[in-house]
């Protein structure tokens, strides 16, 4: 009986190995991702919020900047419009439809997160490529700059950069958050490229007389981007939270006619005791979209790990 059980395990392992033989790492990773409930759940959250952000101007029941319910606001009593027909979530402190602002606010929040991540990724790729390709004093100089930036807490560094601007706006928020993400990508890419420098295909290209520039951009860099791309999905979640924090503290776009979840959360702090729903909904949306990107990023990291390919 024990012999039969052992033989069954060996046959099962052989079948699993045969299934993955001849299959690329990307194909094998996608096969695992399709069966991962964590990845599917995270993807569902992300896709849902992206769809809402795209169609928000058409599905919002009212103009998010219009004060249609201003006559129901009594600031002396902290009274705001309650949920009513046509306004299922009521209104905010200015008498504007809260549901409309929540829907349209998804655009600004996702826009800041995506662009901040892309700019940070571009800057990190540039610094990481310099450090990993040249080495020597270039590597030391770049890494010392990166170490200094990493020694400061990310959120504190973003606050400091945002406070440098006399007139904060959407661009300053994107810039502050993106600068904070640059050292993360730079260090990760530099480590991946250093690992590639001793690989067989790079040594073969060097022995054949291939030019250094071609080795870097055709062999080292493409094979080093996998971990960086995976990290970008995780950084997206951090970027959204950091941008919301900047807006919460008043370092975001001062024009409250354009709704943004962090800005809405900051505006609700004066009446959070009496009207917690004004903070609950935008905070819940921020947590949900950050959770979606985190789940997808963690799933991608596990799926692309060669150690899990079995």
mmCIF file with all atom_site columns, C-alpha atoms in Angstrom, residues 6-102:
data_model
loop_
_atom_site.group_PDB
_atom_site.id
_atom_site.type_symbol
_atom_site.label_atom_id
_atom_site.label_alt_id
_atom_site.label_comp_id
_atom_site.label_asym_id
_atom_site.label_entity_id
_atom_site.label_seq_id
_atom_site.pdbx_PDB_ins_code
_atom_site.Cartn_x
_atom_site.Cartn_y
_atom_site.Cartn_z
_atom_site.occupancy
_atom_site.B_iso_or_equiv
_atom_site.pdbx_formal_charge
_atom_site.auth_seq_id
_atom_site.auth_comp_id
_atom_site.auth_asym_id
_atom_site.auth_atom_id
_atom_site.pdbx_PDB_model_num
ATOM 1  C CA . UNK A 1 6   ? 4.779   6.459  -3.297  1.00 0.00 ? 6   UNK A CA 1
ATOM 2  C CA . UNK A 1 7   ? 4.513   5.415  -6.948  1.00 0.00 ? 7   UNK A CA 1
ATOM 3  C CA . UNK A 1 8   ? 1.391   7.559  -7.396  1.00 0.00 ? 8   UNK A CA 1
ATOM 4  C CA . UNK A 1 9   ? 3.215   10.600 -6.001  1.00 0.00 ? 9   UNK A CA 1
ATOM 5  C CA . UNK A 1 10  ? 6.154   10.043 -8.333  1.00 0.00 ? 10  UNK A CA 1
ATOM 6  C CA . UNK A 1 11  ? 3.825   9.696  -11.336 1.00 0.00 ? 11  UNK A CA 1
ATOM 7  C CA . UNK A 1 12  ? 1.952   12.876 -10.337 1.00 0.00 ? 12  UNK A CA 1
ATOM 8  C CA . UNK A 1 13  ? 5.216   14.812 -10.004 1.00 0.00 ? 13  UNK A CA 1
ATOM 9  C CA . UNK A 1 14  ? 6.384   13.534 -13.384 1.00 0.00 ? 14  UNK A CA 1
ATOM 10 C CA . UNK A 1 15  ? 3.121   14.603 -15.026 1.00 0.00 ? 15  UNK A CA 1
ATOM 11 C CA . UNK A 1 16  ? 3.388   18.068 -13.455 1.00 0.00 ? 16  UNK A CA 1
ATOM 12 C CA . UNK A 1 17  ? 6.961   18.436 -14.666 1.00 0.00 ? 17  UNK A CA 1
ATOM 13 C CA . UNK A 1 18  ? 5.995   17.259 -18.138 1.00 0.00 ? 18  UNK A CA 1
ATOM 14 C CA . UNK A 1 19  ? 3.178   19.790 -18.301 1.00 0.00 ? 19  UNK A CA 1
ATOM 15 C CA . UNK A 1 20  ? 5.600   22.681 -17.653 1.00 0.00 ? 20  UNK A CA 1
ATOM 16 C CA . UNK A 1 21  ? 8.398   21.378 -19.871 1.00 0.00 ? 21  UNK A CA 1
ATOM 17 C CA . UNK A 1 22  ? 8.807   23.420 -23.029 1.00 0.00 ? 22  UNK A CA 1
ATOM 18 C CA . UNK A 1 23  ? 6.530   26.151 -21.664 1.00 0.00 ? 23  UNK A CA 1
ATOM 19 C CA . UNK A 1 24  ? 7.901   29.679 -21.201 1.00 0.00 ? 24  UNK A CA 1
ATOM 20 C CA . UNK A 1 25  ? 7.960   31.262 -17.783 1.00 0.00 ? 25  UNK A CA 1
ATOM 21 C CA . UNK A 1 26  ? 5.359   33.834 -18.863 1.00 0.00 ? 26  UNK A CA 1
ATOM 22 C CA . UNK A 1 27  ? 2.961   31.146 -20.134 1.00 0.00 ? 27  UNK A CA 1
ATOM 23 C CA . UNK A 1 28  ? 3.441   29.088 -16.992 1.00 0.00 ? 28  UNK A CA 1
ATOM 24 C CA . UNK A 1 29  ? 2.865   32.181 -14.833 1.00 0.00 ? 29  UNK A CA 1
ATOM 25 C CA . UNK A 1 30  ? -0.330  33.090 -16.699 1.00 0.00 ? 30  UNK A CA 1
ATOM 26 C CA . UNK A 1 31  ? -1.578  29.530 -16.235 1.00 0.00 ? 31  UNK A CA 1
ATOM 27 C CA . UNK A 1 32  ? -1.157  29.861 -12.468 1.00 0.00 ? 32  UNK A CA 1
ATOM 28 C CA . UNK A 1 33  ? -2.648  33.358 -12.387 1.00 0.00 ? 33  UNK A CA 1
ATOM 29 C CA . UNK A 1 34  ? -5.846  32.206 -14.084 1.00 0.00 ? 34  UNK A CA 1
ATOM 30 C CA . UNK A 1 35  ? -6.369  29.698 -11.274 1.00 0.00 ? 35  UNK A CA 1
ATOM 31 C CA . UNK A 1 36  ? -5.475  32.128 -8.473  1.00 0.00 ? 36  UNK A CA 1
ATOM 32 C CA . UNK A 1 37  ? -8.544  33.481 -6.638  1.00 0.00 ? 37  UNK A CA 1
ATOM 33 C CA . UNK A 1 38  ? -6.396  36.256 -5.136  1.00 0.00 ? 38  UNK A CA 1
ATOM 34 C CA . UNK A 1 39  ? -5.348  37.494 -8.595  1.00 0.00 ? 39  UNK A CA 1
ATOM 35 C CA . UNK A 1 40  ? -8.872  37.240 -9.972  1.00 0.00 ? 40  UNK A CA 1
ATOM 36 C CA . UNK A 1 41  ? -10.348 39.120 -7.033  1.00 0.00 ? 41  UNK A CA 1
ATOM 37 C CA . UNK A 1 42  ? -7.731  41.872 -7.255  1.00 0.00 ? 42  UNK A CA 1
ATOM 38 C CA . UNK A 1 43  ? -8.217  42.161 -11.023 1.00 0.00 ? 43  UNK A CA 1
ATOM 39 C CA . UNK A 1 44  ? -11.976 42.421 -10.553 1.00 0.00 ? 44  UNK A CA 1
ATOM 40 C CA . UNK A 1 45  ? -11.531 45.344 -8.126  1.00 0.00 ? 45  UNK A CA 1
ATOM 41 C CA . UNK A 1 46  ? -9.132  47.162 -10.467 1.00 0.00 ? 46  UNK A CA 1
ATOM 42 C CA . UNK A 1 47  ? -11.262 46.671 -13.578 1.00 0.00 ? 47  UNK A CA 1
ATOM 43 C CA . UNK A 1 48  ? -14.396 47.773 -11.728 1.00 0.00 ? 48  UNK A CA 1
ATOM 44 C CA . UNK A 1 49  ? -12.801 51.017 -10.558 1.00 0.00 ? 49  UNK A CA 1
ATOM 45 C CA . UNK A 1 50  ? -11.283 51.715 -13.988 1.00 0.00 ? 50  UNK A CA 1
ATOM 46 C CA . UNK A 1 51  ? -14.688 51.284 -15.645 1.00 0.00 ? 51  UNK A CA 1
ATOM 47 C CA . UNK A 1 52  ? -16.274 53.580 -13.062 1.00 0.00 ? 52  UNK A CA 1
ATOM 48 C CA . UNK A 1 53  ? -13.559 56.207 -13.626 1.00 0.00 ? 53  UNK A CA 1
ATOM 49 C CA . UNK A 1 54  ? -14.017 56.108 -17.407 1.00 0.00 ? 54  UNK A CA 1
ATOM 50 C CA . UNK A 1 55  ? -17.812 56.322 -17.448 1.00 0.00 ? 55  UNK A CA 1
ATOM 51 C CA . UNK A 1 56  ? -18.188 58.511 -14.322 1.00 0.00 ? 56  UNK A CA 1
ATOM 52 C CA . UNK A 1 57  ? -19.151 61.698 -16.235 1.00 0.00 ? 57  UNK A CA 1
ATOM 53 C CA . UNK A 1 58  ? -22.042 59.836 -17.851 1.00 0.00 ? 58  UNK A CA 1
ATOM 54 C CA . UNK A 1 59  ? -23.312 57.876 -14.844 1.00 0.00 ? 59  UNK A CA 1
ATOM 55 C CA . UNK A 1 60  ? -22.982 60.645 -12.245 1.00 0.00 ? 60  UNK A CA 1
ATOM 56 C CA . UNK A 1 61  ? -26.559 61.712 -11.471 1.00 0.00 ? 61  UNK A CA 1
ATOM 57 C CA . UNK A 1 62  ? -25.621 65.387 -10.977 1.00 0.00 ? 62  UNK A CA 1
ATOM 58 C CA . UNK A 1 63  ? -22.898 67.917 -11.692 1.00 0.00 ? 63  UNK A CA 1
ATOM 59 C CA . UNK A 1 64  ? -20.279 67.260 -8.954  1.00 0.00 ? 64  UNK A CA 1
ATOM 60 C CA . UNK A 1 65  ? -19.567 70.985 -8.618  1.00 0.00 ? 65  UNK A CA 1
ATOM 61 C CA . UNK A 1 66  ? -23.186 72.162 -8.538  1.00 0.00 ? 66  UNK A CA 1
ATOM 62 C CA . UNK A 1 67  ? -24.578 73.171 -5.125  1.00 0.00 ? 67  UNK A CA 1
ATOM 63 C CA . UNK A 1 68  ? -28.045 71.788 -5.741  1.00 0.00 ? 68  UNK A CA 1
ATOM 64 C CA . UNK A 1 69  ? -28.691 71.107 -2.047  1.00 0.00 ? 69  UNK A CA 1
ATOM 65 C CA . UNK A 1 70  ? -27.134 74.283 -0.602  1.00 0.00 ? 70  UNK A CA 1
ATOM 66 C CA . UNK A 1 71  ? -30.450 75.339 0.946   1.00 0.00 ? 71  UNK A CA 1
ATOM 67 C CA . UNK A 1 72  ? -30.342 72.243 3.195   1.00 0.00 ? 72  UNK A CA 1
ATOM 68 C CA . UNK A 1 73  ? -26.920 73.074 4.663   1.00 0.00 ? 73  UNK A CA 1
ATOM 69 C CA . UNK A 1 74  ? -26.885 74.752 8.096   1.00 0.00 ? 74  UNK A CA 1
ATOM 70 C CA . UNK A 1 75  ? -23.251 75.134 9.150   1.00 0.00 ? 75  UNK A CA 1
ATOM 71 C CA . UNK A 1 76  ? -24.113 76.450 12.619  1.00 0.00 ? 76  UNK A CA 1
ATOM 72 C CA . UNK A 1 77  ? -25.744 73.089 13.407  1.00 0.00 ? 77  UNK A CA 1
ATOM 73 C CA . UNK A 1 78  ? -23.389 70.952 11.299  1.00 0.00 ? 78  UNK A CA 1
ATOM 74 C CA . UNK A 1 79  ? -26.422 69.994 9.268   1.00 0.00 ? 79  UNK A CA 1
ATOM 75 C CA . UNK A 1 80  ? -25.913 68.638 5.750   1.00 0.00 ? 80  UNK A CA 1
ATOM 76 C CA . UNK A 1 81  ? -28.337 67.139 3.211   1.00 0.00 ? 81  UNK A CA 1
ATOM 77 C CA . UNK A 1 82  ? -29.462 63.656 4.188   1.00 0.00 ? 82  UNK A CA 1
ATOM 78 C CA . UNK A 1 83  ? -30.017 60.807 1.679   1.00 0.00 ? 83  UNK A CA 1
ATOM 79 C CA . UNK A 1 84  ? -33.148 61.533 -0.323  1.00 0.00 ? 84  UNK A CA 1
ATOM 80 C CA . UNK A 1 85  ? -34.729 60.682 -3.677  1.00 0.00 ? 85  UNK A CA 1
ATOM 81 C CA . UNK A 1 86  ? -32.292 61.603 -6.451  1.00 0.00 ? 86  UNK A CA 1
ATOM 82 C CA . UNK A 1 87  ? -29.432 61.897 -3.945  1.00 0.00 ? 87  UNK A CA 1
ATOM 83 C CA . UNK A 1 88  ? -28.913 58.403 -2.450  1.00 0.00 ? 88  UNK A CA 1
ATOM 84 C CA . UNK A 1 89  ? -25.832 59.436 -0.437  1.00 0.00 ? 89  UNK A CA 1
ATOM 85 C CA . UNK A 1 90  ? -27.036 62.911 0.403   1.00 0.00 ? 90  UNK A CA 1
ATOM 86 C CA . UNK A 1 91  ? -24.801 65.958 0.019   1.00 0.00 ? 91  UNK A CA 1
ATOM 87 C CA . UNK A 1 92  ? -21.542 67.341 1.367   1.00 0.00 ? 92  UNK A CA 1
ATOM 88 C CA . UNK A 1 93  ? -20.760 70.470 3.375   1.00 0.00 ? 93  UNK A CA 1
ATOM 89 C CA . UNK A 1 94  ? -21.329 72.664 0.319   1.00 0.00 ? 94  UNK A CA 1
ATOM 90 C CA . UNK A 1 95  ? -24.620 71.061 -0.679  1.00 0.00 ? 95  UNK A CA 1
ATOM 91 C CA . UNK A 1 96  ? -23.156 69.119 -3.623  1.00 0.00 ? 96  UNK A CA 1
ATOM 92 C CA . UNK A 1 97  ? -24.347 65.627 -4.498  1.00 0.00 ? 97  UNK A CA 1
ATOM 93 C CA . UNK A 1 98  ? -22.008 63.257 -2.678  1.00 0.00 ? 98  UNK A CA 1
ATOM 94 C CA . UNK A 1 99  ? -22.485 60.239 -4.961  1.00 0.00 ? 99  UNK A CA 1
ATOM 95 C CA . UNK A 1 100 ? -21.603 62.273 -8.054  1.00 0.00 ? 100 UNK A CA 1
ATOM 96 C CA . UNK A 1 101 ? -18.440 63.570 -6.406  1.00 0.00 ? 101 UNK A CA 1
ATOM 97 C CA . UNK A 1 102 ? -17.472 60.068 -5.288  1.00 0.00 ? 102 UNK A CA 1
#
